[in-house]
Coordinates of C-alpha atoms in Angstrom, one line a residue:
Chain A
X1 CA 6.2 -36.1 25.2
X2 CA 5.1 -34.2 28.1
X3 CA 4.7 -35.3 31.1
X4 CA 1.2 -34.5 32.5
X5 CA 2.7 -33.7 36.0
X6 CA 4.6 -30.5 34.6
X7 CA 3.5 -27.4 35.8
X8 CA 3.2 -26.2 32.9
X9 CA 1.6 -29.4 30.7
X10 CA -1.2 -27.3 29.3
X11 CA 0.8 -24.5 28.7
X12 CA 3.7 -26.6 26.7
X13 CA 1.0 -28.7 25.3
X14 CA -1.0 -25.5 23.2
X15 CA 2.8 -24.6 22.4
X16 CA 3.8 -27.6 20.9
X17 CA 0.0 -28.0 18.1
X18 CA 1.8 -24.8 17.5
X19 CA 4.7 -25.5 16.4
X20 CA 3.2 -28.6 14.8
X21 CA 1.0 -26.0 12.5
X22 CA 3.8 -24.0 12.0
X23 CA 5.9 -27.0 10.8
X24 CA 2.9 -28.4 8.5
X25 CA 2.8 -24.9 6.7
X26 CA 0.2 -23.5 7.5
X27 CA 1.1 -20.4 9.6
X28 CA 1.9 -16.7 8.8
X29 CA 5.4 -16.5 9.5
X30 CA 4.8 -14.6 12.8
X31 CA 2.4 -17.0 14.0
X32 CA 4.1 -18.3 16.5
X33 CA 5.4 -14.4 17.6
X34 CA 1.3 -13.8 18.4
X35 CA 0.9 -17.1 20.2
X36 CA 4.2 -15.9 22.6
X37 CA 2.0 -12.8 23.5
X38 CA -0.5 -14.5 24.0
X39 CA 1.1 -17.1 26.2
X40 CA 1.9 -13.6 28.4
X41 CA -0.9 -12.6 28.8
X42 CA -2.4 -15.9 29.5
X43 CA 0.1 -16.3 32.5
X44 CA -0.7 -13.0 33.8
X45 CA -4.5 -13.5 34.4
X46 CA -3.6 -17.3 36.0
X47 CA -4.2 -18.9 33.1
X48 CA -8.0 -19.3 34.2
X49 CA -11.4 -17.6 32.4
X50 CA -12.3 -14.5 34.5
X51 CA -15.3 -13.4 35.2
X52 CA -15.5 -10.6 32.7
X53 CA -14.6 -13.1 29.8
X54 CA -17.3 -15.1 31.1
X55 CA -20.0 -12.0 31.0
X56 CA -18.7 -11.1 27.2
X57 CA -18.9 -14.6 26.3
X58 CA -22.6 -14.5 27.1
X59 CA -23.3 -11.5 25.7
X60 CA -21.3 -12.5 22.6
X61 CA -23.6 -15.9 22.1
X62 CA -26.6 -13.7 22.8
X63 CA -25.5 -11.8 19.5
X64 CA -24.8 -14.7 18.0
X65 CA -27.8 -16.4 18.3
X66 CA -29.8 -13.2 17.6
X67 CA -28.1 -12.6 14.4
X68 CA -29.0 -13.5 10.9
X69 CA -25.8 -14.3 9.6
X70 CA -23.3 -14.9 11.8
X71 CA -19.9 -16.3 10.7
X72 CA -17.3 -17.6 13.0
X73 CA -14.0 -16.2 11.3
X74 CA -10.7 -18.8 11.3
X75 CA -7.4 -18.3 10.5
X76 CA -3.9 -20.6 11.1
X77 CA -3.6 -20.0 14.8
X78 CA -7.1 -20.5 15.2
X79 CA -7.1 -23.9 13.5
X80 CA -4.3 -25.1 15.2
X81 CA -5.9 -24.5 18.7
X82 CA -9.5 -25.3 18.6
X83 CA -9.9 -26.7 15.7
X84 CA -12.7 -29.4 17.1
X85 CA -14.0 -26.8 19.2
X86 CA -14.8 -24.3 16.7
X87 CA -16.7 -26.6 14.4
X88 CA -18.7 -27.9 17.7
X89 CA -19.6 -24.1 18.8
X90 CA -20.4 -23.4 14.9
X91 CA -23.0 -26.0 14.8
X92 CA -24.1 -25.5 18.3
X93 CA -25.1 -22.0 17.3
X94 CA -25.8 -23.1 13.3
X95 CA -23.1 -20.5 12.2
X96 CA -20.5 -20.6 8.8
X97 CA -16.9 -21.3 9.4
X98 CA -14.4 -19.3 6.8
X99 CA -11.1 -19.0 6.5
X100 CA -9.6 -15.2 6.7
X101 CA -5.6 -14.7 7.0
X102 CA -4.1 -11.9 6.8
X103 CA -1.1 -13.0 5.1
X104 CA -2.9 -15.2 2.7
X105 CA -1.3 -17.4 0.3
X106 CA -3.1 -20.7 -1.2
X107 CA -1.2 -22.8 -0.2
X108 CA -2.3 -22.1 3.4
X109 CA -5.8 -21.7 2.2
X110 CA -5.6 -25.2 0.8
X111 CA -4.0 -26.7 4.0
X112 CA -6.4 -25.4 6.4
X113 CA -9.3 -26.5 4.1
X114 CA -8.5 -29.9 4.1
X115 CA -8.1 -29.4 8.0
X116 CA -11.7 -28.5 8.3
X117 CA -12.6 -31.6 5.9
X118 CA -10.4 -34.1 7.7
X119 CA -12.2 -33.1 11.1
X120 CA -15.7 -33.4 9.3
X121 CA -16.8 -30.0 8.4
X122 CA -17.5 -29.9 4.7
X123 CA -19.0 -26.3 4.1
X124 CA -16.2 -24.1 5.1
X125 CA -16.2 -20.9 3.4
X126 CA -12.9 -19.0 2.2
X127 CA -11.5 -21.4 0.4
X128 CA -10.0 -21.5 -3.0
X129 CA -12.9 -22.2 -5.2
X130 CA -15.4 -19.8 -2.5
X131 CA -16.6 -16.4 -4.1
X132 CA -14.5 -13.7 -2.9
X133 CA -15.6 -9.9 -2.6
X134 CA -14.0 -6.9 -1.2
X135 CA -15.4 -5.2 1.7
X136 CA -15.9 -1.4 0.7
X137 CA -13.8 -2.4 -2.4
X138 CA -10.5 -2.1 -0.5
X139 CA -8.7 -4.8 -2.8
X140 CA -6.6 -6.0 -0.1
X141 CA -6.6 -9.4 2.2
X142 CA -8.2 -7.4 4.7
X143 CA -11.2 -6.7 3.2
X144 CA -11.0 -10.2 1.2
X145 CA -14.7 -12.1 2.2
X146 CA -16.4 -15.0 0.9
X147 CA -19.7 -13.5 -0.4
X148 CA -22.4 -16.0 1.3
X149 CA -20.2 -15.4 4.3
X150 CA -18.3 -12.8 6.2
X151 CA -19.4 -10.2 3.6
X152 CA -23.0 -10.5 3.8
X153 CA -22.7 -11.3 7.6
X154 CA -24.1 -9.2 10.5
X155 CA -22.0 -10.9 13.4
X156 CA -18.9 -12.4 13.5
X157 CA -16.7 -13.8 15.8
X158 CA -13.0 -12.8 15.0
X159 CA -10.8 -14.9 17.3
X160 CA -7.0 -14.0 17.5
X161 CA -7.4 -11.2 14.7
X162 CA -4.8 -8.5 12.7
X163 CA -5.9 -5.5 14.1
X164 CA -5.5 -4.1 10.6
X165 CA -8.2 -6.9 9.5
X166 CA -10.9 -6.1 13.2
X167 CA -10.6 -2.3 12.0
X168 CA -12.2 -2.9 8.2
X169 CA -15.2 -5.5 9.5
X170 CA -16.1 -2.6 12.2
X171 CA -16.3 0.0 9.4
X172 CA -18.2 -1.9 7.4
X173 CA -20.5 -1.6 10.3
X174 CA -20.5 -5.2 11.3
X175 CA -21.2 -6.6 14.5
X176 CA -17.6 -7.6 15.4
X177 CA -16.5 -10.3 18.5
X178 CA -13.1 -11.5 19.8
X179 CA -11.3 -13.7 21.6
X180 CA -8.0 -12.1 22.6
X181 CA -5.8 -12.1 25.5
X182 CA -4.6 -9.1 24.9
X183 CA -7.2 -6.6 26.3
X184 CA -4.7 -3.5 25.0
X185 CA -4.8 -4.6 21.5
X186 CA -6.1 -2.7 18.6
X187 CA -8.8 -5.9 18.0
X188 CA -9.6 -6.0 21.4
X189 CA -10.5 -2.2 21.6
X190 CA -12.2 -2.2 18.2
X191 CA -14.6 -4.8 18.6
X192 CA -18.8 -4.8 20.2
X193 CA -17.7 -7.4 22.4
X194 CA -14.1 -8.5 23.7
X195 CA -13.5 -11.4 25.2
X196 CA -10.2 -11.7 26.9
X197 CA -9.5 -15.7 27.1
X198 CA -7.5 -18.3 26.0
X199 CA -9.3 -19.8 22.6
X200 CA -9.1 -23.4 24.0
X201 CA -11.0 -22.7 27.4
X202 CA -13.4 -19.9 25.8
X203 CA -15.0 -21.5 23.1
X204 CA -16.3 -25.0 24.7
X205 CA -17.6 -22.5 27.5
X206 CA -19.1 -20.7 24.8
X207 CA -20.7 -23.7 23.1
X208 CA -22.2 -24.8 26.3
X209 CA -23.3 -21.3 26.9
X210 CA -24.9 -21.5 23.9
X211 CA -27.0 -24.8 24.5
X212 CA -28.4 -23.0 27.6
X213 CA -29.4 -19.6 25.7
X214 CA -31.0 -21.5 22.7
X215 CA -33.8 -22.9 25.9
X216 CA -34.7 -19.1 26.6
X217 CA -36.9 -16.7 25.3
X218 CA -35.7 -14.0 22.6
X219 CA -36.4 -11.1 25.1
X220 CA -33.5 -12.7 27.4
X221 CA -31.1 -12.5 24.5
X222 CA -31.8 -9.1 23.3
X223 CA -31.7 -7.9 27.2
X224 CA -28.1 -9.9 27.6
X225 CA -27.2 -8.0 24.6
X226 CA -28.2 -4.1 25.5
X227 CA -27.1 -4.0 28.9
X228 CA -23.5 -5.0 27.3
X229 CA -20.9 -2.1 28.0
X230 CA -18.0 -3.1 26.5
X231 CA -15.7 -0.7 27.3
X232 CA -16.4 -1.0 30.9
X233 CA -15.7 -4.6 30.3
X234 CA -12.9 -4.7 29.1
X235 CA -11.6 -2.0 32.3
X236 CA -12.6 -5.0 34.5
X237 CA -10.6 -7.8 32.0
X238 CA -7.4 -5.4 31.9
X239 CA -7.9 -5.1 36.1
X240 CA -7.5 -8.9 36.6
X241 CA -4.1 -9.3 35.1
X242 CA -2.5 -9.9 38.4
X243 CA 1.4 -8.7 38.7
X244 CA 2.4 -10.6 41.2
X245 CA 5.3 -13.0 43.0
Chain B
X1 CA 9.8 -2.7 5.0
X2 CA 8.4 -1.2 8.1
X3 CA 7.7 2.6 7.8
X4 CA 9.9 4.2 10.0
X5 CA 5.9 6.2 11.4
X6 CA 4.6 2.7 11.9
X7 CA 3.8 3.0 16.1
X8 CA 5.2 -0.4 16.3
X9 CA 8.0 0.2 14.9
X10 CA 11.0 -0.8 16.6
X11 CA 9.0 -4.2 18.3
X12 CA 8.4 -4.8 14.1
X13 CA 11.7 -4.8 13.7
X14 CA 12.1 -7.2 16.0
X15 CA 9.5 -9.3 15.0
X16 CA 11.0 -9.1 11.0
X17 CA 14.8 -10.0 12.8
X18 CA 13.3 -13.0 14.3
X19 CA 11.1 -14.2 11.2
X20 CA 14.4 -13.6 9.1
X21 CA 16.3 -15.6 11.6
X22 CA 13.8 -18.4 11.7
X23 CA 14.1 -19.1 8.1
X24 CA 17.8 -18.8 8.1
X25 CA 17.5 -22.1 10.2
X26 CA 19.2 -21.5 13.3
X27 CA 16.5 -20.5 15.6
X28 CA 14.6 -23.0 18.0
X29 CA 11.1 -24.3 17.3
X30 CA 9.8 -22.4 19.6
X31 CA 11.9 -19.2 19.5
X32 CA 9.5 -16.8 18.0
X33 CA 7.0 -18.0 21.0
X34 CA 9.4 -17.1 23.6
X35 CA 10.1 -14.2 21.8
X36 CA 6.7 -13.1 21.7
X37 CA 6.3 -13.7 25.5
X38 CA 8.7 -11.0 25.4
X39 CA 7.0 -8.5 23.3
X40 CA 4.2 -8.4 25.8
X41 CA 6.5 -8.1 28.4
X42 CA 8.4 -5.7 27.1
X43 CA 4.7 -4.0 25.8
X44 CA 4.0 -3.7 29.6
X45 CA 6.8 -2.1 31.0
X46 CA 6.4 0.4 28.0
X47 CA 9.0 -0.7 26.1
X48 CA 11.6 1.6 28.3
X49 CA 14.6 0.5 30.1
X50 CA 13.3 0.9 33.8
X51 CA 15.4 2.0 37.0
X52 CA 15.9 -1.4 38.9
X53 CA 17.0 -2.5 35.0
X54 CA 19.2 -0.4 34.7
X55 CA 20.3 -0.3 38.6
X56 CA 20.9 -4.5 37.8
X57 CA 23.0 -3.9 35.0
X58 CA 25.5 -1.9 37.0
X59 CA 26.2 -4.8 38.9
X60 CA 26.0 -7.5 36.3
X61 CA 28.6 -5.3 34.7
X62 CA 30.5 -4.9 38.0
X63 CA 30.4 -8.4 38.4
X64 CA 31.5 -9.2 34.9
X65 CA 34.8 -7.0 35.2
X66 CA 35.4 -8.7 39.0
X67 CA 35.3 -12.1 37.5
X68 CA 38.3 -14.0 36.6
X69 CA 36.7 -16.1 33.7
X70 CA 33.5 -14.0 32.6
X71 CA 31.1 -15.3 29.8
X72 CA 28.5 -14.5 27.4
X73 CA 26.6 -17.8 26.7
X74 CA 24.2 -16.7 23.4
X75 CA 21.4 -18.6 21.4
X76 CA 19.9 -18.2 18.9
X77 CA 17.4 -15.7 19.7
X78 CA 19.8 -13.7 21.2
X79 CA 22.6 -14.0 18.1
X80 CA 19.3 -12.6 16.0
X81 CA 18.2 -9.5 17.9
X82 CA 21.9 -8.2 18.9
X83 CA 24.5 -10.4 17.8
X84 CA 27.1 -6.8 17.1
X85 CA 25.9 -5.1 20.6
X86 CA 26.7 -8.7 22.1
X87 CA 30.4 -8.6 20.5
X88 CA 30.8 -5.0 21.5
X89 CA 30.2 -5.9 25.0
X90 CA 32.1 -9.1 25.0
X91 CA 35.0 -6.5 24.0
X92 CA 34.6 -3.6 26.1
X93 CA 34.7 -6.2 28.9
X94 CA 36.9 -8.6 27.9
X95 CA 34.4 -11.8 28.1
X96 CA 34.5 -15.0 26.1
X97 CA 31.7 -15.6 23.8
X98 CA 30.2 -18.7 24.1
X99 CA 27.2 -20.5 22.3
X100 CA 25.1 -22.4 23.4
X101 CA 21.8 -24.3 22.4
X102 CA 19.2 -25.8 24.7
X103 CA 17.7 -27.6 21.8
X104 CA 21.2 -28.3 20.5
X105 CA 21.7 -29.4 16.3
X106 CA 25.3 -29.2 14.6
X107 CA 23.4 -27.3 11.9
X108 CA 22.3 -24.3 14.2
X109 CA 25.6 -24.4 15.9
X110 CA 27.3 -23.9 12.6
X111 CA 25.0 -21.3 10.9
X112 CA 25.5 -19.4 14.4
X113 CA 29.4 -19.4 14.0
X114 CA 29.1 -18.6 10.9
X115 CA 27.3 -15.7 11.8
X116 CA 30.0 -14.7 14.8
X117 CA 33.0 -14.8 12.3
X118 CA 30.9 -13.2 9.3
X119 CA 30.2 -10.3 12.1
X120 CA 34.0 -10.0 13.0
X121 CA 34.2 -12.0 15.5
X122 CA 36.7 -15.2 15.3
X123 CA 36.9 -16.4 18.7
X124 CA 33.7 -17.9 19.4
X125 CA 33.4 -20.7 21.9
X126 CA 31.2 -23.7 22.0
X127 CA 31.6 -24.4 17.9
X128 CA 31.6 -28.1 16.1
X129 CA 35.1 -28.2 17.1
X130 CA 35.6 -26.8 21.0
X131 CA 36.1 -29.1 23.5
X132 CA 32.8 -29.9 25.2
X133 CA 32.4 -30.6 29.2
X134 CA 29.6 -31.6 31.2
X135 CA 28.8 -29.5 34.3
X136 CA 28.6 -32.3 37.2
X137 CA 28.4 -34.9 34.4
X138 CA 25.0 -34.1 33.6
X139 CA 25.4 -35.7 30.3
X140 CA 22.9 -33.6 28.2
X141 CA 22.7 -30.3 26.6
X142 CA 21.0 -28.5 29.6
X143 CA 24.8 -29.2 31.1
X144 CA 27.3 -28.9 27.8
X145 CA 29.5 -25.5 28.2
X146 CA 33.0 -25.5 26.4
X147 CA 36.0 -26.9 28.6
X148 CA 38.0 -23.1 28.3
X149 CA 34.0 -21.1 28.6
X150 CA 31.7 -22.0 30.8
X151 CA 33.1 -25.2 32.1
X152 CA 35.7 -23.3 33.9
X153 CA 34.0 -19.7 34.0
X154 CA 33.2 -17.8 37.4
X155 CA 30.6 -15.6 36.5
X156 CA 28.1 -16.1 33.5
X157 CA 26.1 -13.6 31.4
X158 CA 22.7 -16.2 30.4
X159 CA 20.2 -13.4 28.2
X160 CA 17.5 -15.1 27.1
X161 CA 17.9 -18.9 29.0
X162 CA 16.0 -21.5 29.2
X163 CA 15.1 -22.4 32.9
X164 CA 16.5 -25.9 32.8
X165 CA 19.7 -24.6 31.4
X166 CA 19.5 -21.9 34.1
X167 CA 19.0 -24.3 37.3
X168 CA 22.0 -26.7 36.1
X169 CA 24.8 -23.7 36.0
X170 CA 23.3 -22.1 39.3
X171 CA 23.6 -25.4 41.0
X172 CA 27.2 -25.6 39.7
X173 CA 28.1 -22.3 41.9
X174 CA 28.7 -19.7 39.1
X175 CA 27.7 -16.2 39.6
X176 CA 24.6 -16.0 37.1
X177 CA 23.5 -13.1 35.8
X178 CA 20.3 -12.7 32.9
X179 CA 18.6 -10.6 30.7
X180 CA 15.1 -11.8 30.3
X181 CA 12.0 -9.4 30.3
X182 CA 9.3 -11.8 32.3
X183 CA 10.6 -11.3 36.1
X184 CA 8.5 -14.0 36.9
X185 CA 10.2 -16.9 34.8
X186 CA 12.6 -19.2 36.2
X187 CA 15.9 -18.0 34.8
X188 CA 15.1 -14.5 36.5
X189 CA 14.3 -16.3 39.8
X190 CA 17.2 -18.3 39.9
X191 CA 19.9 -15.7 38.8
X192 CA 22.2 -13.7 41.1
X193 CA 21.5 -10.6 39.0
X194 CA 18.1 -10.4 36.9
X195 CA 18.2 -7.6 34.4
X196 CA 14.0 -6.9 33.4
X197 CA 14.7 -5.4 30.4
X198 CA 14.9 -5.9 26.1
X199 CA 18.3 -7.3 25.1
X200 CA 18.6 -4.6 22.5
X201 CA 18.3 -1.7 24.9
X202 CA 19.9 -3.5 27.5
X203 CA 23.3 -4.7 25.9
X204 CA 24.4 -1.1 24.2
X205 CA 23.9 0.2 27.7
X206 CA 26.0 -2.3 29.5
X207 CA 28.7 -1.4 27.5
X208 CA 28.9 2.5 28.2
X209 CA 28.2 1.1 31.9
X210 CA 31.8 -1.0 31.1
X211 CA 33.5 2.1 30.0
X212 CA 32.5 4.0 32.8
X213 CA 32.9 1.9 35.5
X214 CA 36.5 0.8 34.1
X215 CA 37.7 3.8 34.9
X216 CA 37.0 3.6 38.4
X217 CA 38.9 1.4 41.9
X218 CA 38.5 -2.2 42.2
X219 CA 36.4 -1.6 46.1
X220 CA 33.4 0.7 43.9
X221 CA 32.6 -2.3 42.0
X222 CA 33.0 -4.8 45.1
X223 CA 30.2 -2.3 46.6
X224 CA 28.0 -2.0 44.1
X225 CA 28.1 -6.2 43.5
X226 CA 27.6 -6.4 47.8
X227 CA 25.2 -3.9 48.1
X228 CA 22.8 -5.6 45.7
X229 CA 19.5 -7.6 46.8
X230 CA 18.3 -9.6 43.4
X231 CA 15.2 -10.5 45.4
X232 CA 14.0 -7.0 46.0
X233 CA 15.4 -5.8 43.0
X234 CA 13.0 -8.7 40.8
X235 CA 10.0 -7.1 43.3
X236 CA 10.9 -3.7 42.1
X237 CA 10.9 -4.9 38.6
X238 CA 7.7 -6.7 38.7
X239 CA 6.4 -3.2 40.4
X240 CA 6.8 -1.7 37.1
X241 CA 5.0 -3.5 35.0
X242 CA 1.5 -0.7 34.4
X243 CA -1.5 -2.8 33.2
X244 CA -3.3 0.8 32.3
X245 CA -5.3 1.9 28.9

């Protein structure tokens, strides 16, 4: 146990539902590798949501909400996060949860399933009895999609995503969102709308976000949406990563 | 297998060493997090060995060939990313090898001598079978160091430490000297010499530092050890971490 009084409680307390994951199987092997960088990162913007991340996070419910289709995308490290948290934001904005990773095996598929059913959300998509197409026809786990979901979506949300994976859902000309701390990665730079933040504060910020954008008119959203510049954005996310004593 | 193109290719090589050494068994549960800390570290400061790295490993070095008792205390991240470099240096300098486990088991303590020997190297310290001391009879493994290593050394090369482990041998007066890429973390604040840099590029180097500075009078290396600020040097350090596109 950790002692709430450590400096570093919420810190150690993300790091150890990792490892937990990791030990219950249902990890890529370098998992916990990703979570390290992101820990990094993390430390270097103060381990608070910066304004920036707080604009993209609008914009990226604006989209959200707007859309037709929109699909929240999970994998392992996702799961073992914000597990709660995503199914909350996916029925806050009435979005499909499915399972994507990377390095797929079903034996993962089958653990994070019952994960989803176990914290009661029946309809997750991606799993082993799901309908799976190819996006473009690239037979490969990145272009693997559930057919009612991430491959007939128009947005998705991509948290903590392969680069390899972010760059075939923008070809296919997708409407792609992240969550990533790392504001240099190859997701970050790839997708409509970055958000650089820690999963576990981002998404019940996006969730409450969205309970306020649901009251307002269409025109608000749309606006929110246009007068989005995400490169800019993501200038002012890689400026507040403080190097400092 | 990595193609040898792949822009990522050395930090995937890396990453593969550490998966590899995580299934082998003798790595920490949280290894590969720390270690990916490190990549985005290491990611920020361009993956080059900068000058107040490099200016720090003279006079770890120096201080290593002063000492009396000198040390390498390894774990298992460090045994998987440079285990021959570290037995090259422990030779060119005439150090004792010593391992040691902040989350200690017999079983990772034997695969890890197992490595040493099946690497060439017979003399390691800290095995199932050394004599184990307490430092100021702190009885726990942030204070267990072999009776003939650390126990009784003068000066002590830590890469890669946990902060506990680091505060206990600091308080016990040795001369402590890291490797560890975040200049920010504890071990770098509390050591005498903080070297900001990958162990992989870092190790190789201190040894063709050893065989130069071998060569030269007892008084140069007393110079470069007195001449050294670890405070200013750490500021430097942090100095060259570039958040840029």
């Amino acid at each position: 146990m950790i002692p709430k009084s450590h400096p570093r409680y919420e810190s150690l307390l993300l790091r150890d539902k990792m490892v937990k994951a990791s030990k219950e199987g249902y990890l890529a092997d370098s998992a916990l590798i990703a979570h390290g960088r992101g820990e990094a990162f993390d430390y270097l913007i103060g381990e608070k949501t910066t304004y920036p991340a707080k604009r993209a996070m609008y914009v990226a419910v604006a989209a959200l909400l707007l859309s037709n289709n929109p699909v929240i995308s999970v994998n392992g490290n996702a799961t073992a996060l914000a597990i709660d948290e995503i199914i909350e934001f996916a029925n806050a904005i009435n979005a499909k949860i499915e399972i994507n990773l990377f390095y797929k095996t079903n034996e993962r598929v089958k653990i994070i399933t019952k994960l989803y059913e176990d914290h009661g959300y029946r309809n997750i998509l991606g799993g082993l009895d799901d309908d799976i197409e190819y996006i473009n026809d690239i037979e490969n786990n990145r272009a693997s999609a559930s057919k009612n979901g991430i491959y007939t979506a128009d947005t998705i949300l991509i948290p903590l995503e392969d680069g390899d994976r972010a760059e075939i859902l923008k070809k296919s000309g997708k409407n792609i969102l992240t969550i990533d701390l790392n504001p240099l990665s190859r997701t970050s730079k790839m997708s409509d709308v970055s958000i650089m933040d820690n999963i576990v504060r981002a998404i019940p910020f996006m969730t409450q976000i969205a309970n306020d954008l649901k009251t307002q008119d269409k025109k608000i959203l749309v606006e929110l949406v246009n007068e989005f510049d995400n490169e800019e954005n993501l200038k002012e996310s890689l400026e507040q990563i403080k190097v400092k004593e």
